[in-house]
Coordinates of C-alpha atoms in Angstrom, one line a residue:
X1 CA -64.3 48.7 -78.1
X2 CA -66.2 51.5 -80.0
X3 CA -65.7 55.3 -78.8
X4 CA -69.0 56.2 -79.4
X5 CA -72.0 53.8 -79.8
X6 CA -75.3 55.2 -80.8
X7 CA -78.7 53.6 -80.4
X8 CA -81.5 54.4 -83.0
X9 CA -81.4 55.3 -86.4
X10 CA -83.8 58.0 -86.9
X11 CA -83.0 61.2 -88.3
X12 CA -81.5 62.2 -84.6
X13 CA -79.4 59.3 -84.5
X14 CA -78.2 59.1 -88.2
X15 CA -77.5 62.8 -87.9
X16 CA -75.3 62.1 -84.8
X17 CA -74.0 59.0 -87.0
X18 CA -73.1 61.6 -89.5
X19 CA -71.5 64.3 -87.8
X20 CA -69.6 61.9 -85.3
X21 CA -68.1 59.8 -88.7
X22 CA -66.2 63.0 -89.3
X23 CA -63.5 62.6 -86.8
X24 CA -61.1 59.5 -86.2
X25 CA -63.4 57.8 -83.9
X26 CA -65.0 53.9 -84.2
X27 CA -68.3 54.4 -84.2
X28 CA -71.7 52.1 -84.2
X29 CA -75.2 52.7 -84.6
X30 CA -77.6 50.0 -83.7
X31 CA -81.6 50.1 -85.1
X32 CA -83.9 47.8 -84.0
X33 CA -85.4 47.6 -87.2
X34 CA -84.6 46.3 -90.7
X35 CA -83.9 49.6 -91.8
X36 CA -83.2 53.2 -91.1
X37 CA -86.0 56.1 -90.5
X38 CA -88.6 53.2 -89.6
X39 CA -90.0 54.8 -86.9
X40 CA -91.4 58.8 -86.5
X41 CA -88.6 59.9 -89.4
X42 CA -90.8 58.1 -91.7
X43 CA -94.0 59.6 -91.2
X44 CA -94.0 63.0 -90.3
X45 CA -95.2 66.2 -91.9
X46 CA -92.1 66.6 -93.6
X47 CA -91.2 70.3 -92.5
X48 CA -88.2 72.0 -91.5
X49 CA -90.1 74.7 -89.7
X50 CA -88.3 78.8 -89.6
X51 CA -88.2 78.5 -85.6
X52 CA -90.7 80.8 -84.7
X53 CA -93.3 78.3 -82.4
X54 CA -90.5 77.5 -79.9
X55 CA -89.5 79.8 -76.8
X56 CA -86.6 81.7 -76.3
X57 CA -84.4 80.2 -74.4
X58 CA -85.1 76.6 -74.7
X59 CA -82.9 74.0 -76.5
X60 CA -85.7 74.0 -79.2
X61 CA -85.8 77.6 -80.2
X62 CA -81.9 77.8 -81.0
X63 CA -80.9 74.1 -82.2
X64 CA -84.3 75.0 -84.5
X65 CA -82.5 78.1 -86.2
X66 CA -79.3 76.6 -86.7
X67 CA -80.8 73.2 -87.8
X68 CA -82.7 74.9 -90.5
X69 CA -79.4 76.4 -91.8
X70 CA -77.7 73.0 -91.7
X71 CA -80.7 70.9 -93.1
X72 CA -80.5 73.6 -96.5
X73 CA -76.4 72.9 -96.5
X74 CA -77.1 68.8 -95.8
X75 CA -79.5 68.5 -98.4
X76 CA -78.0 70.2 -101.2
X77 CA -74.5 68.0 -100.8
X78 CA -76.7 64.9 -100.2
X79 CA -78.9 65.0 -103.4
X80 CA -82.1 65.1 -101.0
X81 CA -85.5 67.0 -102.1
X82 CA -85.6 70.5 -100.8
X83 CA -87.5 73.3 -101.5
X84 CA -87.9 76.4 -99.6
X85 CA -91.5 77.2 -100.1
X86 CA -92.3 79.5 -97.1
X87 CA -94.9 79.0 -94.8
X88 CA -97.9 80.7 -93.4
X89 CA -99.8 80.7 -89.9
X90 CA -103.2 81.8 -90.3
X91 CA -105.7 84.1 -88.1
X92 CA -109.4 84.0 -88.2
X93 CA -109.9 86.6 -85.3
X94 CA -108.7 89.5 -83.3
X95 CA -107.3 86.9 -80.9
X96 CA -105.5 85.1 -83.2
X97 CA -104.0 88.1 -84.7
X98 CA -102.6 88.4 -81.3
X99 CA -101.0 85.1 -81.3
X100 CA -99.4 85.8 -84.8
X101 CA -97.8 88.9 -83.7
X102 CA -96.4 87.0 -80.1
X103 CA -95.4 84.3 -82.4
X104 CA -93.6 87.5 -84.9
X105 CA -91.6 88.5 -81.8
X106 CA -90.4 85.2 -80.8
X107 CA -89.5 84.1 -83.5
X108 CA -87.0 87.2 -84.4
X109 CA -85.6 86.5 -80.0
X110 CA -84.9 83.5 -82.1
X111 CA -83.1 84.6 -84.5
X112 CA -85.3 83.9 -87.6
X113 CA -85.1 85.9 -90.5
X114 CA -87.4 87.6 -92.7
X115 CA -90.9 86.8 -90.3
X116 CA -93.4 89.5 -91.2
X117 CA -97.6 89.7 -90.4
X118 CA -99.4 90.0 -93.6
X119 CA -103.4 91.0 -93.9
X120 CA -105.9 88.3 -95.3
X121 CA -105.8 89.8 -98.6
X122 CA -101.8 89.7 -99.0
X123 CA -101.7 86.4 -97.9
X124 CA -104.3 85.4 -100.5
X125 CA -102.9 87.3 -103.3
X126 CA -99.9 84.8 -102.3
X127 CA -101.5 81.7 -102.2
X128 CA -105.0 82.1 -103.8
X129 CA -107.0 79.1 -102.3
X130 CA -106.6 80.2 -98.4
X131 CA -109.9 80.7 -97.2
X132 CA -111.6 84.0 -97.3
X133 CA -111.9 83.8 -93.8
X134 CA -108.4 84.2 -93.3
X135 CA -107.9 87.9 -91.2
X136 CA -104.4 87.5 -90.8
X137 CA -101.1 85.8 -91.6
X138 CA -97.6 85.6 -90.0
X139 CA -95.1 84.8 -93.1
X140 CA -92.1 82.8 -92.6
X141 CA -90.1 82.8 -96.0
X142 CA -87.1 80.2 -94.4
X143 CA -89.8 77.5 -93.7
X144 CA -88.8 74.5 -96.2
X145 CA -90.1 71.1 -96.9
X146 CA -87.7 67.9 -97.4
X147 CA -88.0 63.7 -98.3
X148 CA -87.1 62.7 -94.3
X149 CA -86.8 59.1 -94.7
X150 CA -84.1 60.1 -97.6
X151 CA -82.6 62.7 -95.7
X152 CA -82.4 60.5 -92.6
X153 CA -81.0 57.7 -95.0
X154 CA -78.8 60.1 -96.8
X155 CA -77.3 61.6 -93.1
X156 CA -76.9 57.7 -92.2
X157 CA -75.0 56.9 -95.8
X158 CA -72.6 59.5 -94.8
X159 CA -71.9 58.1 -92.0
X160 CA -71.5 54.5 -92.8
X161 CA -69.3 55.0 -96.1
X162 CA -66.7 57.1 -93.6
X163 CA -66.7 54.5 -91.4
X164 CA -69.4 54.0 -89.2
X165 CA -70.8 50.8 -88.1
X166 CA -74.6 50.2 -88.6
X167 CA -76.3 47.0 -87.5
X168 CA -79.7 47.2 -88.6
X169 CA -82.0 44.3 -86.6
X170 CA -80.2 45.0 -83.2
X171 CA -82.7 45.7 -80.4
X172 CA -80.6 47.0 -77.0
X173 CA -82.3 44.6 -74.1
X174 CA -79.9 45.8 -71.4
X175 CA -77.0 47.9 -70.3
X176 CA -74.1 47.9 -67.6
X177 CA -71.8 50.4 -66.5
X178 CA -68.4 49.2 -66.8
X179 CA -65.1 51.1 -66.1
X180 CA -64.0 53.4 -68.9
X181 CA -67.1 52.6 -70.7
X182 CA -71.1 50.8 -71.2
X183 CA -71.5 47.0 -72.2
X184 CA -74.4 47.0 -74.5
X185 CA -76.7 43.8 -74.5
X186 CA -78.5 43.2 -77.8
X187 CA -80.4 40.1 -79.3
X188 CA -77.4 40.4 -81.5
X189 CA -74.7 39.8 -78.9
X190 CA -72.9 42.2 -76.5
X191 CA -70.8 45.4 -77.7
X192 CA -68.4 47.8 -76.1
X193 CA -68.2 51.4 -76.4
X194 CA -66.4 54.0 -74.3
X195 CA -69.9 56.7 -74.7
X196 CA -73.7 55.8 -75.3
X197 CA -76.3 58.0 -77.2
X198 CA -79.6 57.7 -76.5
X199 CA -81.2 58.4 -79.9
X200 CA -84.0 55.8 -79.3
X201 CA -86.9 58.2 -80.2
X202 CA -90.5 56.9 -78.6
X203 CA -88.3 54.2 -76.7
X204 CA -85.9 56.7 -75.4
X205 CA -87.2 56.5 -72.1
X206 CA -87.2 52.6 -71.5
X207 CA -83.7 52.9 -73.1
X208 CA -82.7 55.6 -70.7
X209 CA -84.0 53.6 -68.0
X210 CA -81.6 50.5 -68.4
X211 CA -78.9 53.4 -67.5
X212 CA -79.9 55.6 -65.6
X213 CA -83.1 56.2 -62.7
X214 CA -86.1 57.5 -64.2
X215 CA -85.6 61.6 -64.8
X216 CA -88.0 62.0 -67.8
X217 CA -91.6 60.4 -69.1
X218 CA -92.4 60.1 -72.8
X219 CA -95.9 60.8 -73.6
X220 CA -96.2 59.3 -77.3
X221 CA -98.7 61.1 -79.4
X222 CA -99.9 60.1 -82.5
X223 CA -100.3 61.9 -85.5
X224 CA -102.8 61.3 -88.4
X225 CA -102.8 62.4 -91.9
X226 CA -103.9 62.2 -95.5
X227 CA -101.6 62.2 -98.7
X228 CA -103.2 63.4 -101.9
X229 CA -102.7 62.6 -105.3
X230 CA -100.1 64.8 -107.6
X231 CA -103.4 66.2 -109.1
X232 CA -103.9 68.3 -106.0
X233 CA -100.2 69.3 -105.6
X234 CA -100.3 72.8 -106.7
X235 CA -103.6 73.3 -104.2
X236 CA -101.5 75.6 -102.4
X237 CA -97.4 76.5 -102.7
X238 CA -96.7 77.3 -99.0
X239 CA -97.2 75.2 -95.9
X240 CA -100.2 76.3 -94.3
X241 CA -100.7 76.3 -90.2
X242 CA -103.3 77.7 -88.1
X243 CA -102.7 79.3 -85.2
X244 CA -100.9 76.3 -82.0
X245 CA -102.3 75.3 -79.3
X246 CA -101.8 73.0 -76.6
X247 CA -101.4 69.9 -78.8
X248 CA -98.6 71.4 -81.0
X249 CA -98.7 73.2 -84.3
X250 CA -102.2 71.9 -85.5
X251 CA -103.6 70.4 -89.0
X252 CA -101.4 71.6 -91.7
X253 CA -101.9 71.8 -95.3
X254 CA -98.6 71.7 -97.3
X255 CA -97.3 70.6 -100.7
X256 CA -94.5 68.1 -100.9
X257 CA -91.2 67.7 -102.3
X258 CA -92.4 64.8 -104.4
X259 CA -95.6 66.6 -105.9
X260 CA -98.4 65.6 -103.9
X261 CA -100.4 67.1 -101.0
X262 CA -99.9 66.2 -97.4
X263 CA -102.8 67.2 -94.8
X264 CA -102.6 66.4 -90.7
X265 CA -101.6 65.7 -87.8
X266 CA -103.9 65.4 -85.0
X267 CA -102.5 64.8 -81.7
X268 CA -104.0 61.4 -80.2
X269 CA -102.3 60.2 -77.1
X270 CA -101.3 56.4 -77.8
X271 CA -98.8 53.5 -77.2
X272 CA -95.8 53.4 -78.6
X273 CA -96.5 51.1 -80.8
X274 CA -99.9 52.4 -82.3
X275 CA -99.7 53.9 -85.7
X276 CA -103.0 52.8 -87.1
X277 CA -105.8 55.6 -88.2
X278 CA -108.9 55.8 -87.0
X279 CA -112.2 57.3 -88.7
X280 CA -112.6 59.7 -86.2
X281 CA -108.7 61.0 -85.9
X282 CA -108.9 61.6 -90.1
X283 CA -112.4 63.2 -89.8
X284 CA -111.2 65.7 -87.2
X285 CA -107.9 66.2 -89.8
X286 CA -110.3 67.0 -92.8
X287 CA -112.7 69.5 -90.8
X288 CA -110.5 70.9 -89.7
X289 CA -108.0 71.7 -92.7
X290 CA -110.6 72.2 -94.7
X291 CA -111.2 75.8 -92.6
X292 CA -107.7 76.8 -93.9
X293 CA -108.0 75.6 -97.5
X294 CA -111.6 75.0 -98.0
X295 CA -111.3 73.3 -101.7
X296 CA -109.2 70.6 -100.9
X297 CA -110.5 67.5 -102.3
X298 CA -110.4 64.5 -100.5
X299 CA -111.9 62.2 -102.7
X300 CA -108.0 62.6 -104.6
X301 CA -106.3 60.9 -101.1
X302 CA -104.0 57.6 -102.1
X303 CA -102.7 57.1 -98.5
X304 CA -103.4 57.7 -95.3
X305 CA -101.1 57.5 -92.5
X306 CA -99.9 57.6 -89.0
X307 CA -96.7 58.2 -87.1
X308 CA -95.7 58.5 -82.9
X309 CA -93.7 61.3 -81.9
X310 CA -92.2 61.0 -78.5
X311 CA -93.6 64.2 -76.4
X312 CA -91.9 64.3 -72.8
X313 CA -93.2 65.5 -69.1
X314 CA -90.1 68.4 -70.1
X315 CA -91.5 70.7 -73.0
X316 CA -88.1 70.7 -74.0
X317 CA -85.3 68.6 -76.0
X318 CA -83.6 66.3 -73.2
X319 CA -79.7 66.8 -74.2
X320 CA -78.3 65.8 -71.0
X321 CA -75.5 63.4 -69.7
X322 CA -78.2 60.8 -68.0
X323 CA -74.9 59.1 -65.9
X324 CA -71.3 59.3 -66.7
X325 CA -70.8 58.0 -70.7
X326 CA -74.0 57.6 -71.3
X327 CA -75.9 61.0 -73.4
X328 CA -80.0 61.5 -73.6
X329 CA -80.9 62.5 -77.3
X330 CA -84.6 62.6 -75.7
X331 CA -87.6 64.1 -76.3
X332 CA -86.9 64.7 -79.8
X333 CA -90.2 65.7 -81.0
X334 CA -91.0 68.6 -83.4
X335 CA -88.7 70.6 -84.5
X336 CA -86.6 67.6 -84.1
X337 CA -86.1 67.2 -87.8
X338 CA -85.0 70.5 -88.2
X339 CA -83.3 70.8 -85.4
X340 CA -81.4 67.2 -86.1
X341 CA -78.3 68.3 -87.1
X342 CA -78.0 71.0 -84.7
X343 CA -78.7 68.6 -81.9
X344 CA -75.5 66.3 -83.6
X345 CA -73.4 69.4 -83.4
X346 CA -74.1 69.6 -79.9
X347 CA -73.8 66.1 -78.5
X348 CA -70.1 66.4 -80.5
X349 CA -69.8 69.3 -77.8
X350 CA -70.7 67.7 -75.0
X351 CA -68.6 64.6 -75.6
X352 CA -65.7 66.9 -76.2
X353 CA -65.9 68.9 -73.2
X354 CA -66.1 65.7 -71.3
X355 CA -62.8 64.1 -72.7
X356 CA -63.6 62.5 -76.1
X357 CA -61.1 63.9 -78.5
X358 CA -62.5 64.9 -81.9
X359 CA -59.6 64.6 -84.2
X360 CA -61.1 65.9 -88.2
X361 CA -61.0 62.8 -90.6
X362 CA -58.9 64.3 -93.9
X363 CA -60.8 61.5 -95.8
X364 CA -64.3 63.2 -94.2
X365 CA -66.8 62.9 -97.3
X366 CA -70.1 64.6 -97.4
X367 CA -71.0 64.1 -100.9
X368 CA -73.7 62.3 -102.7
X369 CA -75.9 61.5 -105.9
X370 CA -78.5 59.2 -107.1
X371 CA -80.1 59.1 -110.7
X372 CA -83.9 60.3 -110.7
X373 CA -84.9 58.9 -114.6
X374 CA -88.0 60.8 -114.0
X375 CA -85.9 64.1 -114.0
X376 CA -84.0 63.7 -116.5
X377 CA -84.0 65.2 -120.1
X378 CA -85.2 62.9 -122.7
X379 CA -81.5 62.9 -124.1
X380 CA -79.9 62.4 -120.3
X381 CA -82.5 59.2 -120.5
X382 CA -81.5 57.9 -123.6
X383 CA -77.8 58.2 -123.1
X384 CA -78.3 56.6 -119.5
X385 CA -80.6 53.7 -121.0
X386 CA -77.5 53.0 -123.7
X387 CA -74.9 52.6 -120.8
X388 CA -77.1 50.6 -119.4
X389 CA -80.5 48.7 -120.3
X390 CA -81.8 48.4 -116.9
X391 CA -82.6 51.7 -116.9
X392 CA -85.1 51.7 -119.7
X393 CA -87.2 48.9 -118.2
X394 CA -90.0 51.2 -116.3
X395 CA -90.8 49.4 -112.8
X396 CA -93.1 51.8 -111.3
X397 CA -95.4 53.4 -114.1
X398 CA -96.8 56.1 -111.5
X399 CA -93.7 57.5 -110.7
X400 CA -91.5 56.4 -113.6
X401 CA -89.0 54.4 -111.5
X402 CA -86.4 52.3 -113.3
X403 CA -85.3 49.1 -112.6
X404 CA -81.6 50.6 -113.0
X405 CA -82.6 52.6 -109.7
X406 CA -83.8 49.8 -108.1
X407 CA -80.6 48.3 -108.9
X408 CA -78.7 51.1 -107.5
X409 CA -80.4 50.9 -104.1
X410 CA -79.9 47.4 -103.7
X411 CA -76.0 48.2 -104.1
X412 CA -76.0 51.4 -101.9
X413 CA -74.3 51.4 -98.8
X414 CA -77.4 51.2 -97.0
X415 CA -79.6 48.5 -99.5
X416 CA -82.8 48.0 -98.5
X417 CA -84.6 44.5 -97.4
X418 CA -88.3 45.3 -97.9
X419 CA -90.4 46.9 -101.0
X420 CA -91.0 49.5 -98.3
X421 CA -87.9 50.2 -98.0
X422 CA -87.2 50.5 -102.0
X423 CA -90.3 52.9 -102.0
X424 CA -88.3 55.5 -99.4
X425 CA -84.8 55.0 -101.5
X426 CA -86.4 55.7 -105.1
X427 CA -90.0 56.2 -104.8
X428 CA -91.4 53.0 -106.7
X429 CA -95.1 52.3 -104.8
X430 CA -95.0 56.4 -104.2
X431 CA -97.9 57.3 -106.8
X432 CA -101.4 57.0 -107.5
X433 CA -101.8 52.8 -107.1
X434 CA -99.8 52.8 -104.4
X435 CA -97.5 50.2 -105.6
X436 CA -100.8 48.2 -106.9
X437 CA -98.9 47.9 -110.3
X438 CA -94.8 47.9 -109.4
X439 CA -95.0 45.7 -106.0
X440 CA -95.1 42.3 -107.4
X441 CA -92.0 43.1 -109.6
X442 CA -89.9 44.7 -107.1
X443 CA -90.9 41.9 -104.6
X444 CA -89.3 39.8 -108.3
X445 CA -86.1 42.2 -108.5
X446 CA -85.7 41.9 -104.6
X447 CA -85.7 38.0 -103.8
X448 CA -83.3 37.7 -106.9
X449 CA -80.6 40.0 -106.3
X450 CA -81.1 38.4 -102.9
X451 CA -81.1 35.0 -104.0
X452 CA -83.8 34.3 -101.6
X453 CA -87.4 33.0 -102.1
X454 CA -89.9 35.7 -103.0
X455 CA -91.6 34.2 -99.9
X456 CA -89.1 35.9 -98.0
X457 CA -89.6 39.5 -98.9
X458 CA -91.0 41.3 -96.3
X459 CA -93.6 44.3 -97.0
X460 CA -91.8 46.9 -94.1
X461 CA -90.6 45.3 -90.9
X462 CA -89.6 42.1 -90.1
X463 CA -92.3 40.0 -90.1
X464 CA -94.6 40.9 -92.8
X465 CA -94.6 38.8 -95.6
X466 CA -96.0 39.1 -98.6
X467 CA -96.8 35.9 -99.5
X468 CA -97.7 32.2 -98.2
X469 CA -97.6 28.7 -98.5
X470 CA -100.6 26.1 -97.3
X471 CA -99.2 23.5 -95.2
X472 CA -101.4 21.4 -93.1
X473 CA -100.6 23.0 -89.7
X474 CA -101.8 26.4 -90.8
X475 CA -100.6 29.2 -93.7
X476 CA -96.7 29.6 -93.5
X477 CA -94.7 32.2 -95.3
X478 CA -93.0 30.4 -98.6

């Protein structure tokens, strides 16, 4: 029997995962899909945001403030992209100049430091391309961006290399009480655990509802955004938001930790499943960016994307006990990846204060490194390449990924099983071509350090093959 089992491997779960592997507990995480951060994690705007937006008071506002101090820690022991750029919301009227200084005061309730309401002119003497429109801005100098799938994978790393259990393809399709503990139906077979975490993210609520009566509705939302090419990187250095509303923070313009440009979300409300874009859902993105950073240009966007976030009847995180053992990680929409590993910190409470004993781990290990060839200096590359070849054989010309890192991956505690899941690990099918170039030779180095049939590589989640066979009933994959 497990002490703890966890279900989803997003960045709440794996940042549960992570904290929880600390102490001398048996621990499990169990993710539906083939991998971890396959769900929201993955496509997000990529922000840990200061804490000014939420109110005081709420679960948000103060996991928020303390997440964003943990996330700079995490990242910085985990080898994860991190800069701390600042960020800006903007005002284009006396009204919103309002808003900036209500948002000023909540956010120092909250605890964040540094906040301060700048004219137009500051603000563009800061970051040149903001429009001239721009009356006002409220300057948050803690705002940082991150790689989430990486820090999610990084968190869940942690976790599984002191000790944790991950079973990756395990889809929870019931649950019973049972004395001292939960018995956990998957398509996998049955587990046991003494506690339950509800980390299931846009499926929290069905998940919660195999427990528990229904306390909570999830209101999935989808987002829509474009990334830009490296070429429009340096467009602006801070994240730029206009002023929230009803739907959340808005369209935001903001660099990213890998170079490029990201630009979105709208708010759409959807099923849980929907993460395609729409021409209407992007044209509302652009229009309305485009009235914070007017010169954009569009015509450099390589991807565009769409992710769910799990928005509840509640307006708040739902970190509750839902029934005796069995904890709600619900609700986890933004700041949630901020806020993850404050929200880790306190479901350890709440399992504590209700009997679990947290004994510290004197093994505990929160350390880790991966080569980035493309970082290196040109004598770090050639001493590397002379230890070993593989790292010399450029895989992904756009980003110059190795096959040695490809190769690392694939023997990382976590090793991915699609060519979208090398992409998050080391950035190969990241740049310009989108993997136009590099896919058919990391679907090459896949199936044969798999020893399976190139046939049998998937693209992202089970099911989506790359390639086919002609058979007489129809097209089958190889």
């Amino acid at each position: 029997m497990y002490d703890v089992l966890i279900i989803g491997c997003g960045i709440t779960g794996a940042a549960a995962a992570c904290h929880l592997s600390r102490y001398q507990l048996k621990l499990a995480v169990l993710e539906r899909e083939n991998d971890v951060a396959d769900g929201t994690t993955k496509a997000n705007s990529a922000i840990l945001h200061a804490g000014y937006d939420p109110e005081p008071g709420t679960l948000m506002a103060r996991l928020n403030v303390r997440g964003a101090a943990l996330a700079k820690e995490l990242c910085a022991k985990l080898d994860v992209p991190y800069r701390q750029c600042g960020s800006f919301v903007l005002a284009f009227s006396p009204e919103e100049e309002n808003t900036l200084h209500t948002l000023c005061q909540r956010g120092r309730d909250n605890g964040v430091a540094g906040l301060e309401i700048l004219t137009g002119d500051q603000a563009r003497a800061m970051d040149p391309n903001l429009s001239s429109q721009v009356t006002a801005a409220l300057w948050a100098p803690t705002a940082a961006i991150c790689s989430p799938w990486e820090y999610c994978l990084a968190l869940a790393e942690t976790a599984v290399c002191n000790g944790a259990d991950l079973h990756l393809e395990t889809a929870v399709t019931g649950l019973e009480p049972l004395e001292g503990g939960w018995l956990v139906h998957t398509n996998q077979g049955d587990f046991h655990s003494r506690y339950v975490i509800n980390a299931a993210g846009v499926s929290a609520q069905a998940i919660h509802e195999m427990a528990a009566p229904p306390s909570f509705t999830i209101h999935p939302s989808r987002g829509q955004y474009f990334l830009l090419d490296k070429s429009e990187g340096n467009r602006v250095g801070h994240v730029i938001f206009q002023c929230p509303g009803p739907s959340g923070k808005g369209v935001l313009v903001a660099p990213t930790v890998h170079g490029n440009l990201i630009v979105g979300p709208n708010a759409d409300p959807v099923s849980e499943a929907d993460v395609g874009t729409t021409a209407d859902g992007l044209a509302f993105v652009r229009s309305t960016a485009i009235k914070s950073v007017p010169s954009v240009n569009f015509r450099e966007s390589i991807r565009n994307f769409a992710g769910v976030r799990s928005s509840t009847d509640r307006g708040d995180f739902i970190i509750e006990w839902a029934t005796p053992g069995f904890l709600d990680l619900a609700g986890i929409c933004s700041p949630g990846l901020t806020a993850a590993p404050a929200i880790a910190e306190y479901a350890a409470q709440l399992l504590e204060q209700d009997g679990l004993e947290l004994e510290e781990k004197q093994s505990f290990s929160c350390q880790r490194h991966r080569v980035r060839f493309h970082d290196l200096s040109p004598a770090e590359k050639a001493r590397l390449v002379e230890q070993n070849p593989a790292y010399g054989r450029v895989i992904c010309r756009c980003e110059t990924v190795t096959e040695g890192e490809i190769l690392d991956t694939l023997r990382s505690p976590i090793p991915p099983r699609s060519v979208d899941g090398v992409k998050r690990r080391v950035g190969a099918g990241m740049g310009r071509c989108q993997g136009g170039f590099c896919g058919p030779r990391v679907v090459e180095i896949l199936a044969r350090e798999q020893k399976v049939s190139p046939g049998a590589i998937v693209q992202d989640k089970a099911g989506s093959w790359l390639l086919a066979s002609q058979t007489k009933g129809g097209c089958d994959h190889v």
